PDB file of C-alpha atoms in Angstrom:
ATOM      1  CA  MET O   1      -0.054   0.291  -0.129  1.00 54.00           C
ATOM      2  CA  PRO O   2       1.471   3.332  -0.889  1.00 62.00           C
ATOM      3  CA  SER O   3       2.381   5.782   1.883  1.00 61.00           C
ATOM      4  CA  GLY O   4       3.624   8.456  -0.427  1.00 93.00           C
ATOM      5  CA  ARG O   5       2.200   9.940  -3.906  1.00 96.00           C
ATOM      6  CA  ILE O   6      -0.018   8.372  -6.322  1.00 97.00           C
ATOM      7  CA  VAL O   7      -0.149   9.938  -9.610  1.00 97.00           C
ATOM      8  CA  ILE O   8      -2.980   9.770 -12.070  1.00 97.00           C
ATOM      9  CA  VAL O   9      -2.722   9.912 -15.734  1.00 97.00           C
ATOM     10  CA  ALA O  10      -6.129  10.314 -17.274  1.00 94.00           C
ATOM     11  CA  GLY O  11      -6.619  10.702 -21.425  1.00 90.00           C
ATOM     12  CA  GLY O  12      -7.295  14.477 -21.555  1.00 90.00           C
ATOM     13  CA  GLU O  13      -4.640  17.391 -22.399  1.00 90.00           C
ATOM     14  CA  LEU O  14      -1.300  15.635 -22.296  1.00 90.00           C
ATOM     15  CA  THR O  15       2.382  16.521 -22.986  1.00 88.00           C
ATOM     16  CA  ALA O  16       5.338  14.871 -22.183  1.00 87.00           C
ATOM     17  CA  GLU O  17       6.360  17.784 -20.332  1.00 86.00           C
ATOM     18  CA  CYS O  18       4.120  17.015 -17.678  1.00 85.00           C
ATOM     19  CA  LEU O  19       5.619  13.620 -16.943  1.00 87.00           C
ATOM     20  CA  HIS O  20       8.643  15.211 -15.830  1.00 85.00           C
ATOM     21  CA  LEU O  21       7.769  15.221 -12.370  1.00 83.00           C
ATOM     22  CA  LEU O  22       7.026  11.845 -12.046  1.00 91.00           C
ATOM     23  CA  ASP O  23       9.300   9.850  -9.466  1.00 90.00           C
ATOM     24  CA  GLU O  24      10.556   6.291  -9.212  1.00 87.00           C
ATOM     25  CA  GLU O  25       8.781   5.921  -6.085  1.00 92.00           C
ATOM     26  CA  ASP O  26       5.132   7.225  -7.175  1.00 96.00           C
ATOM     27  CA  PHE O  27       2.551   5.061  -7.380  1.00 97.00           C
ATOM     28  CA  ILE O  28       1.001   5.846 -10.985  1.00 97.00           C
ATOM     29  CA  ILE O  29      -2.296   4.988 -11.977  1.00 97.00           C
ATOM     30  CA  GLY O  30      -3.333   4.991 -15.699  1.00 96.00           C
ATOM     31  CA  ALA O  31      -6.861   5.992 -16.510  1.00 94.00           C
ATOM     32  CA  ASP O  32      -8.064   4.955 -19.999  1.00 91.00           C
ATOM     33  CA  ARG O  33      -5.720   6.576 -22.748  1.00 92.00           C
ATOM     34  CA  GLY O  34      -3.751   7.751 -20.192  1.00 94.00           C
ATOM     35  CA  ALA O  35      -2.151   4.495 -19.414  1.00 95.00           C
ATOM     36  CA  LEU O  36      -1.259   4.184 -23.371  1.00 95.00           C
ATOM     37  CA  PHE O  37       0.308   7.678 -23.090  1.00 95.00           C
ATOM     38  CA  LEU O  38       2.596   6.376 -20.078  1.00 96.00           C
ATOM     39  CA  ILE O  39       3.398   3.226 -21.701  1.00 96.00           C
ATOM     40  CA  ASP O  40       4.119   4.931 -24.633  1.00 94.00           C
ATOM     41  CA  HIS O  41       6.685   7.078 -22.561  1.00 95.00           C
ATOM     42  CA  GLY O  42       8.516   4.323 -21.070  1.00 94.00           C
ATOM     43  CA  PHE O  43       6.270   4.116 -17.719  1.00 95.00           C
ATOM     44  CA  THR O  44       4.912   0.784 -16.310  1.00 95.00           C
ATOM     45  CA  PRO O  45       1.634   1.963 -14.667  1.00 96.00           C
ATOM     46  CA  GLN O  46       0.942  -0.023 -11.208  1.00 96.00           C
ATOM     47  CA  LEU O  47      -2.625   0.054 -12.422  1.00 96.00           C
ATOM     48  CA  ALA O  48      -4.905   1.005 -15.544  1.00 96.00           C
ATOM     49  CA  VAL O  49      -8.676   1.608 -15.136  1.00 94.00           C
ATOM     50  CA  GLY O  50     -11.344   2.933 -16.969  1.00 89.00           C
ATOM     51  CA  ASP O  51     -13.831   1.505 -19.864  1.00 85.00           C
ATOM     52  CA  PHE O  52     -10.828   2.097 -22.566  1.00 87.00           C
ATOM     53  CA  ASP O  53     -13.542   2.985 -25.234  1.00 82.00           C
ATOM     54  CA  SER O  54     -10.891   5.612 -26.543  1.00 83.00           C
ATOM     55  CA  VAL O  55      -8.381   3.162 -27.448  1.00 87.00           C
ATOM     56  CA  SER O  56      -8.260   0.380 -30.306  1.00 89.00           C
ATOM     57  CA  PRO O  57      -8.420  -3.513 -29.238  1.00 89.00           C
ATOM     58  CA  GLU O  58      -4.698  -3.461 -30.478  1.00 91.00           C
ATOM     59  CA  SER O  59      -3.965  -0.494 -28.035  1.00 90.00           C
ATOM     60  CA  LEU O  60      -5.915  -2.155 -25.102  1.00 90.00           C
ATOM     61  CA  GLU O  61      -3.902  -5.435 -25.589  1.00 92.00           C
ATOM     62  CA  ARG O  62      -0.635  -3.087 -25.128  1.00 93.00           C
ATOM     63  CA  ILE O  63      -1.867  -1.676 -22.090  1.00 94.00           C
ATOM     64  CA  GLN O  64      -2.748  -4.850 -20.263  1.00 94.00           C
ATOM     65  CA  ALA O  65       0.398  -6.067 -21.078  1.00 95.00           C
ATOM     66  CA  GLY O  66       2.532  -3.016 -20.034  1.00 95.00           C
ATOM     67  CA  SER O  67       0.625  -2.487 -16.759  1.00 95.00           C
ATOM     68  CA  LYS O  68       1.113  -4.490 -13.540  1.00 96.00           C
ATOM     69  CA  GLU O  69      -2.846  -4.633 -13.346  1.00 95.00           C
ATOM     70  CA  THR O  70      -5.736  -3.757 -15.142  1.00 93.00           C
ATOM     71  CA  ILE O  71      -9.243  -3.056 -14.087  1.00 91.00           C
ATOM     72  CA  SER O  72     -11.840  -2.546 -16.961  1.00 84.00           C
ATOM     73  CA  CYS O  73     -15.320  -1.707 -16.647  1.00 76.00           C
ATOM     74  CA  ASP O  74     -18.414  -1.697 -19.021  1.00 60.00           C
ATOM     75  CA  PRO O  75     -18.156   1.913 -21.173  1.00 57.00           C
ATOM     76  CA  VAL O  76     -22.260   2.532 -21.025  1.00 48.00           C
ATOM     77  CA  ASN O  77     -23.404   0.907 -17.555  1.00 47.00           C
ATOM     78  CA  LYS O  78     -20.949   2.777 -15.724  1.00 59.00           C
ATOM     79  CA  ASP O  79     -21.867   5.770 -13.014  1.00 67.00           C
ATOM     80  CA  LEU O  80     -18.225   7.393 -12.528  1.00 77.00           C
ATOM     81  CA  THR O  81     -15.663   8.718 -15.399  1.00 84.00           C
ATOM     82  CA  ASP O  82     -12.490   7.141 -15.693  1.00 87.00           C
ATOM     83  CA  SER O  83     -10.442   9.889 -14.020  1.00 90.00           C
ATOM     84  CA  GLU O  84     -13.289   9.363 -10.716  1.00 92.00           C
ATOM     85  CA  MET O  85     -12.672   5.855 -10.695  1.00 91.00           C
ATOM     86  CA  ALA O  86      -8.894   6.199 -10.750  1.00 94.00           C
ATOM     87  CA  LEU O  87      -9.317   9.015  -7.977  1.00 96.00           C
ATOM     88  CA  ASP O  88     -11.462   6.474  -5.968  1.00 94.00           C
ATOM     89  CA  LEU O  89      -8.960   3.710  -5.975  1.00 94.00           C
ATOM     90  CA  ALA O  90      -6.372   6.207  -5.129  1.00 96.00           C
ATOM     91  CA  LEU O  91      -8.022   7.264  -2.119  1.00 96.00           C
ATOM     92  CA  ASN O  92      -8.469   4.047  -0.653  1.00 94.00           C
ATOM     93  CA  LEU O  93      -4.490   3.227  -0.819  1.00 94.00           C
ATOM     94  CA  GLN O  94      -4.490   6.168   1.153  1.00 94.00           C
ATOM     95  CA  PRO O  95      -1.387   8.132   0.021  1.00 96.00           C
ATOM     96  CA  GLN O  96      -0.062  11.024   1.555  1.00 95.00           C
ATOM     97  CA  SER O  97      -0.647  13.113  -1.869  1.00 96.00           C
ATOM     98  CA  ILE O  98      -2.256  12.777  -5.028  1.00 97.00           C
ATOM     99  CA  LEU O  99      -0.886  14.519  -8.366  1.00 97.00           C
ATOM    100  CA  MET O 100      -3.684  14.366 -11.302  1.00 97.00           C
ATOM    101  CA  ILE O 101      -2.374  14.872 -14.953  1.00 96.00           C
ATOM    102  CA  GLY O 102      -4.249  14.679 -18.097  1.00 94.00           C
ATOM    103  CA  VAL O 103      -7.771  15.683 -16.247  1.00 95.00           C
ATOM    104  CA  THR O 104      -8.289  18.896 -18.088  1.00 94.00           C
ATOM    105  CA  GLY O 105      -8.587  19.638 -21.738  1.00 90.00           C
ATOM    106  CA  SER O 106     -11.387  20.780 -24.295  1.00 90.00           C
ATOM    107  CA  ARG O 107     -14.063  19.128 -22.726  1.00 89.00           C
ATOM    108  CA  MET O 108     -15.333  21.886 -19.858  1.00 92.00           C
ATOM    109  CA  ASP O 109     -17.522  19.564 -18.069  1.00 91.00           C
ATOM    110  CA  HIS O 110     -14.763  16.758 -17.262  1.00 88.00           C
ATOM    111  CA  THR O 111     -12.256  19.688 -16.398  1.00 93.00           C
ATOM    112  CA  LEU O 112     -14.786  21.222 -13.858  1.00 95.00           C
ATOM    113  CA  ALA O 113     -15.716  17.690 -12.911  1.00 93.00           C
ATOM    114  CA  SER O 114     -11.916  16.887 -11.918  1.00 94.00           C
ATOM    115  CA  ILE O 115     -11.460  20.261 -10.233  1.00 96.00           C
ATOM    116  CA  GLN O 116     -14.479  19.273  -8.010  1.00 96.00           C
ATOM    117  CA  MET O 117     -13.141  16.374  -7.227  1.00 95.00           C
ATOM    118  CA  MET O 118     -10.374  17.543  -5.427  1.00 96.00           C
ATOM    119  CA  THR O 119     -12.630  18.096  -2.314  1.00 97.00           C
ATOM    120  CA  ARG O 120     -12.937  14.454  -1.726  1.00 95.00           C
ATOM    121  CA  ALA O 121      -9.596  14.077  -1.192  1.00 96.00           C
ATOM    122  CA  LEU O 122      -9.525  17.362   1.022  1.00 95.00           C
ATOM    123  CA  GLN O 123     -12.431  15.274   2.853  1.00 94.00           C
ATOM    124  CA  ARG O 124      -9.812  12.687   3.174  1.00 94.00           C
ATOM    125  CA  GLN O 125      -6.857  14.653   4.275  1.00 94.00           C
ATOM    126  CA  VAL O 126      -4.845  13.948   1.182  1.00 96.00           C
ATOM    127  CA  ALA O 127      -3.362  16.711  -0.633  1.00 95.00           C
ATOM    128  CA  CYS O 128      -4.429  16.748  -4.172  1.00 96.00           C
ATOM    129  CA  SER O 129      -3.361  18.672  -7.149  1.00 97.00           C
ATOM    130  CA  ILE O 130      -4.044  18.909 -10.907  1.00 97.00           C
ATOM    131  CA  MET O 131      -1.226  19.634 -13.544  1.00 95.00           C
ATOM    132  CA  ASP O 132      -1.039  20.213 -17.075  1.00 92.00           C
ATOM    133  CA  ALA O 133       1.099  22.225 -19.623  1.00 90.00           C
ATOM    134  CA  ASN O 134      -0.074  25.995 -18.443  1.00 93.00           C
ATOM    135  CA  ASN O 135      -1.541  25.167 -14.934  1.00 95.00           C
ATOM    136  CA  TYR O 136      -0.837  23.856 -11.505  1.00 96.00           C
ATOM    137  CA  ILE O 137      -4.190  23.886  -9.574  1.00 97.00           C
ATOM    138  CA  THR O 138      -4.609  23.087  -5.528  1.00 97.00           C
ATOM    139  CA  LEU O 139      -6.950  23.512  -3.311  1.00 97.00           C
ATOM    140  CA  THR O 140      -7.175  24.289   0.771  1.00 97.00           C
ATOM    141  CA  GLY O 141      -9.596  24.796   3.374  1.00 96.00           C
ATOM    142  CA  SER O 142      -7.182  26.000   5.857  1.00 96.00           C
ATOM    143  CA  GLN O 143      -3.733  26.906   4.985  1.00 96.00           C
ATOM    144  CA  ALA O 144      -1.115  26.367   1.745  1.00 97.00           C
ATOM    145  CA  VAL O 145       1.996  27.023   0.957  1.00 97.00           C
ATOM    146  CA  VAL O 146       2.678  28.216  -2.647  1.00 97.00           C
ATOM    147  CA  GLU O 147       5.880  26.812  -4.425  1.00 96.00           C
ATOM    148  CA  GLU O 148       7.406  28.786  -7.335  1.00 95.00           C
ATOM    149  CA  LEU O 149       7.029  26.144 -10.089  1.00 93.00           C
ATOM    150  CA  GLY O 150       7.477  28.161 -13.009  1.00 92.00           C
ATOM    151  CA  TYR O 151       4.212  29.679 -13.588  1.00 95.00           C
ATOM    152  CA  THR O 152       3.405  33.368 -13.990  1.00 96.00           C
ATOM    153  CA  TYR O 153       0.669  33.862 -11.995  1.00 97.00           C
ATOM    154  CA  VAL O 154      -1.118  32.626  -8.975  1.00 98.00           C
ATOM    155  CA  SER O 155      -5.037  33.266  -8.896  1.00 98.00           C
ATOM    156  CA  LEU O 156      -7.585  32.288  -6.352  1.00 97.00           C
ATOM    157  CA  LEU O 157     -10.922  31.395  -6.728  1.00 97.00           C
ATOM    158  CA  PRO O 158     -13.674  30.499  -4.243  1.00 97.00           C
ATOM    159  CA  LEU O 159     -14.970  26.739  -4.711  1.00 96.00           C
ATOM    160  CA  THR O 160     -18.064  27.612  -2.031  1.00 97.00           C
ATOM    161  CA  PRO O 161     -19.991  30.569  -1.990  1.00 97.00           C
ATOM    162  CA  GLU O 162     -17.733  32.369   0.553  1.00 97.00           C
ATOM    163  CA  VAL O 163     -14.654  32.166   1.773  1.00 98.00           C
ATOM    164  CA  THR O 164     -13.651  34.129   4.683  1.00 98.00           C
ATOM    165  CA  GLY O 165     -10.169  35.271   6.666  1.00 98.00           C
ATOM    166  CA  ILE O 166      -7.899  35.061   3.488  1.00 98.00           C
ATOM    167  CA  THR O 167      -4.707  36.536   4.302  1.00 98.00           C
ATOM    168  CA  LEU O 168      -1.511  36.041   1.641  1.00 97.00           C
ATOM    169  CA  GLN O 169       2.118  36.499   2.540  1.00 96.00           C
ATOM    170  CA  GLY O 170       4.888  36.731  -0.040  1.00 96.00           C
ATOM    171  CA  PHE O 171       2.447  37.761  -2.957  1.00 97.00           C
ATOM    172  CA  GLN O 172       3.297  41.077  -5.017  1.00 96.00           C
ATOM    173  CA  TYR O 173      -0.776  41.710  -4.203  1.00 95.00           C
ATOM    174  CA  PRO O 174      -1.128  41.211  -0.162  1.00 92.00           C
ATOM    175  CA  LEU O 175      -4.379  40.638   1.343  1.00 95.00           C
ATOM    176  CA  GLU O 176      -5.605  40.681   5.166  1.00 96.00           C
ATOM    177  CA  ASN O 177      -8.240  38.750   6.547  1.00 97.00           C
ATOM    178  CA  ALA O 178     -10.086  39.406   3.324  1.00 96.00           C
ATOM    179  CA  THR O 179     -13.357  37.812   1.678  1.00 97.00           C
ATOM    180  CA  LEU O 180     -14.172  36.160  -1.642  1.00 97.00           C
ATOM    181  CA  LYS O 181     -17.703  35.487  -2.983  1.00 96.00           C
ATOM    182  CA  LEU O 182     -17.911  33.205  -5.849  1.00 94.00           C
ATOM    183  CA  GLY O 183     -18.297  35.014  -9.280  1.00 92.00           C
ATOM    184  CA  GLN O 184     -15.685  37.899  -7.840  1.00 91.00           C
ATOM    185  CA  SER O 185     -11.988  37.834  -9.481  1.00 89.00           C
ATOM    186  CA  LEU O 186     -10.277  40.589  -6.906  1.00 89.00           C
ATOM    187  CA  ALA O 187      -7.943  37.751  -6.721  1.00 95.00           C
ATOM    188  CA  VAL O 188      -7.130  36.486  -9.825  1.00 96.00           C
ATOM    189  CA  SER O 189      -3.419  37.240 -11.326  1.00 97.00           C
ATOM    190  CA  ASN O 190      -1.398  37.530  -8.532  1.00 97.00           C
ATOM    191  CA  VAL O 191       2.229  37.133  -8.299  1.00 97.00           C
ATOM    192  CA  LEU O 192       4.857  35.611  -6.019  1.00 97.00           C
ATOM    193  CA  LEU O 193       7.502  37.769  -4.673  1.00 96.00           C
ATOM    194  CA  GLU O 194       9.684  34.992  -3.477  1.00 91.00           C
ATOM    195  CA  ARG O 195      10.389  31.549  -3.735  1.00 94.00           C
ATOM    196  CA  SER O 196       7.039  30.971  -1.723  1.00 96.00           C
ATOM    197  CA  GLY O 197       4.406  32.438  -0.392  1.00 97.00           C
ATOM    198  CA  THR O 198       1.575  31.626   2.230  1.00 97.00           C
ATOM    199  CA  VAL O 199      -2.254  31.611   1.746  1.00 98.00           C
ATOM    200  CA  GLN O 200      -4.400  30.801   4.837  1.00 97.00           C
ATOM    201  CA  ILE O 201      -8.192  31.154   5.060  1.00 98.00           C
ATOM    202  CA  GLU O 202     -10.693  30.924   8.034  1.00 98.00           C
ATOM    203  CA  SER O 203     -13.592  29.282   6.397  1.00 98.00           C
ATOM    204  CA  GLY O 204     -14.938  27.862   2.961  1.00 97.00           C
ATOM    205  CA  LEU O 205     -12.674  25.968  -0.062  1.00 98.00           C
ATOM    206  CA  LEU O 206     -10.228  27.859  -1.880  1.00 98.00           C
ATOM    207  CA  LEU O 207      -8.602  27.101  -5.560  1.00 98.00           C
ATOM    208  CA  ILE O 208      -5.215  28.024  -5.811  1.00 98.00           C
ATOM    209  CA  ILE O 209      -4.243  28.205 -10.069  1.00 98.00           C
ATOM    210  CA  GLN O 210      -0.762  28.762 -10.646  1.00 98.00           C
ATOM    211  CA  SER O 211      -1.172  29.778 -14.412  1.00 97.00           C
ATOM    212  CA  LYS O 212       0.807  30.685 -17.495  1.00 95.00           C
ATOM    213  CA  ASP O 213       0.435  31.887 -21.082  1.00 90.00           C
TER     214      ASP O 213
END
């Protein structure tokens, strides 16, 4: 059972650059086409999961041969997306953290669903983040350290109707005991002044989005 980090690679927006953070100690889950992407780039998923409706029968054979374990489901009679299935399996393994790659893309419904799924990890006290070529997204209900990762901006967006007691340190535009309501853009496009900054809130759930064009 992994005690460290689980990396989920799904079949959304994927670039080889997104795999540079993977470590040999990570427990890697490939969701649907994400499993094939991993195998094509020299990684062996510990687990491949999904309905695999986005790959050919020949590619599915490669996934099954190149993964340590494969869990497949019916593509029609299922209640969860492939990414959500992977997240459920990851949370059941009780890791310290989860990184999700390939869960964003042109399907806005899938992207928003993936962002909202992070609340389930937070409820289990598991740090969860989403990364693609232009964004790194985390979620906090208390305090978070924002590290410099090569992105230009840091934006804060409420995931609950209201987030109170927002205090920022180490940012170009500081906040002290501020409140953000759903739909407000007050905390969009901030900038780190140092190698890291801190975000502290008193109530609500706050998305921290590091981004670049």
